[in-house]
Amino acid sequence: MSSVFDLQVTVQPEHIDPLGQVNNVMYLQWMQQVASAHVDALGLGLKEYLALKHAMVPVEHHVQYRKPAFVGDQIILRSWLSDLDALYSYRQYAFFRRQDQALLFVGKTQFACIEIATGRPKRLSPSFIQAYQPVAKELNPLDFSQSYLL
């Protein structure tokens, strides 16, 4: 079983849009950042992708912005794997403000396995299936009182 994974970021002035809140593009960058850190922690990140000659790449994102974030806010980027099949893995995200546990953002990404050399779809290898198991059913990733920071 995979686990819930947390990464903390502090909102910087360069993350802010003209309206004074975090720019929506930052959330996509944070999705990539926490997903990469999580797969590295699971032992199957970029280095391993290159050695195996296949990789997981995003094919579809769904995002929902709930509340704004501002300079100085400490944000917990939470992510977990929610499903897996022969070709795809599915990752979810919940970003919340540490100070008040306000849910700021939720998202989902569908990842496809591809051969790096050709970009063609490939069935998930046993390495991927073993590492990218969905989170245990008894865990509630939306329980923000629980920390998964390393």
XYZ file of C-alpha atoms in Angstrom:
150
model
C 0.000 0.000 0.000
C 1.084 3.493 -0.775
C 0.720 6.259 1.753
C -0.503 9.792 1.984
C 2.350 12.202 1.328
C 2.723 15.802 2.560
C 5.062 18.536 1.446
C 5.079 22.020 2.970
C 5.574 25.221 0.985
C 5.443 28.856 2.033
C 3.753 31.222 -0.398
C 6.314 33.643 -1.855
C 5.726 37.011 -3.570
C 6.495 35.451 -6.971
C 3.549 33.039 -6.490
C 1.069 35.927 -6.396
C -1.141 37.119 -9.280
C -2.374 40.686 -9.929
C -5.335 40.066 -7.595
C -3.000 39.514 -4.630
C -3.547 35.761 -4.278
C -1.667 32.659 -5.417
C -1.741 32.387 -9.207
C -3.702 29.374 -10.471
C -0.653 28.163 -12.436
C 1.238 27.728 -9.147
C -1.209 25.039 -8.081
C -0.341 23.003 -11.179
C 3.356 23.427 -10.418
C 2.721 22.335 -6.833
C 0.820 19.279 -8.109
C 3.888 18.285 -10.098
C 6.228 19.072 -7.208
C 4.382 16.968 -4.620
C 3.763 14.088 -7.076
C 7.481 13.969 -7.972
C 8.536 14.074 -4.326
C 6.054 11.300 -3.497
C 7.206 8.934 -6.269
C 10.818 9.581 -5.281
C 9.904 8.623 -1.703
C 8.247 5.460 -3.042
C 11.536 4.569 -4.778
C 10.305 4.869 -8.358
C 11.055 8.378 -9.559
C 12.834 9.879 -12.567
C 16.126 8.021 -12.057
C 14.295 4.695 -12.006
C 12.103 5.703 -14.975
C 15.203 6.292 -17.078
C 16.719 2.951 -16.059
C 13.446 1.108 -16.807
C 12.970 3.018 -20.084
C 9.333 3.774 -19.304
C 7.595 6.417 -17.246
C 4.305 7.671 -15.910
C 3.133 10.900 -17.555
C 0.031 12.997 -16.863
C -2.751 12.736 -19.444
C -5.611 14.469 -17.645
C -6.017 16.912 -14.743
C -9.138 17.962 -12.875
C -8.731 20.893 -10.497
C -10.955 22.875 -8.181
C -9.890 26.071 -6.461
C -11.677 26.442 -3.120
C -10.113 29.405 -1.267
C -7.304 31.855 -2.003
C -3.836 31.716 -0.464
C -1.615 34.715 0.223
C 2.039 35.631 0.746
C 3.418 34.032 3.878
C 0.789 31.288 4.110
C 2.209 27.874 4.925
C 0.534 25.405 2.585
C 0.527 21.632 2.990
C 0.554 19.937 -0.404
C -1.055 16.564 0.252
C -1.155 13.806 -2.348
C -1.979 10.125 -2.551
C -2.529 7.414 -5.130
C -6.197 6.497 -5.373
C -6.465 3.839 -8.099
C -4.449 1.725 -10.518
C -5.160 -0.387 -13.583
C -3.148 -1.966 -16.409
C -2.273 1.338 -18.125
C -3.058 4.127 -15.674
C -2.480 5.336 -12.160
C -4.643 7.962 -10.496
C -3.393 10.574 -8.033
C -5.379 12.963 -5.879
C -4.383 16.201 -4.188
C -5.684 18.334 -1.337
C -3.798 21.525 -0.513
C -4.629 23.224 2.757
C -3.406 26.181 4.783
C -1.533 24.893 7.805
C -2.590 27.709 10.141
C -6.363 27.115 9.953
C -6.580 23.824 8.007
C -8.656 25.605 5.336
C -8.986 23.511 2.180
C -7.637 25.658 -0.666
C -7.477 23.284 -3.608
C -8.360 19.753 -4.677
C -7.269 17.965 -7.813
C -6.916 14.657 -9.591
C -4.493 13.479 -12.243
C -4.643 10.441 -14.473
C -1.163 9.184 -15.374
C -0.403 6.843 -18.283
C 2.571 4.554 -18.582
C 4.630 5.165 -21.733
C 7.835 3.917 -23.327
C 10.241 6.837 -23.076
C 11.874 6.245 -26.489
C 8.618 6.166 -28.459
C 6.050 7.889 -26.266
C 3.713 4.966 -26.895
C 1.457 3.561 -24.188
C 2.806 0.599 -22.239
C 1.248 -1.701 -19.665
C 2.411 -0.949 -16.142
C 5.421 -3.027 -15.226
C 5.479 -5.030 -11.980
C 7.799 -2.337 -10.552
C 5.138 0.319 -11.086
C 2.292 -1.864 -9.847
C 4.196 -2.663 -6.661
C 5.243 0.943 -5.918
C 2.088 2.792 -6.981
C -0.570 1.006 -4.942
C -3.600 3.049 -3.846
C -3.640 4.435 -0.333
C -5.020 2.153 2.385
C -8.812 2.392 2.660
C -8.686 3.078 6.404
C -6.730 6.326 5.876
C -8.661 9.543 5.366
C -6.440 11.904 3.347
C -8.847 14.769 4.087
C -8.237 14.519 7.836
C -5.924 17.504 8.109
C -5.264 16.908 11.814
C -3.036 14.020 10.690
C 0.413 15.008 9.383
C 2.366 13.024 6.797
C 5.377 15.355 6.615
C 8.683 13.505 6.436
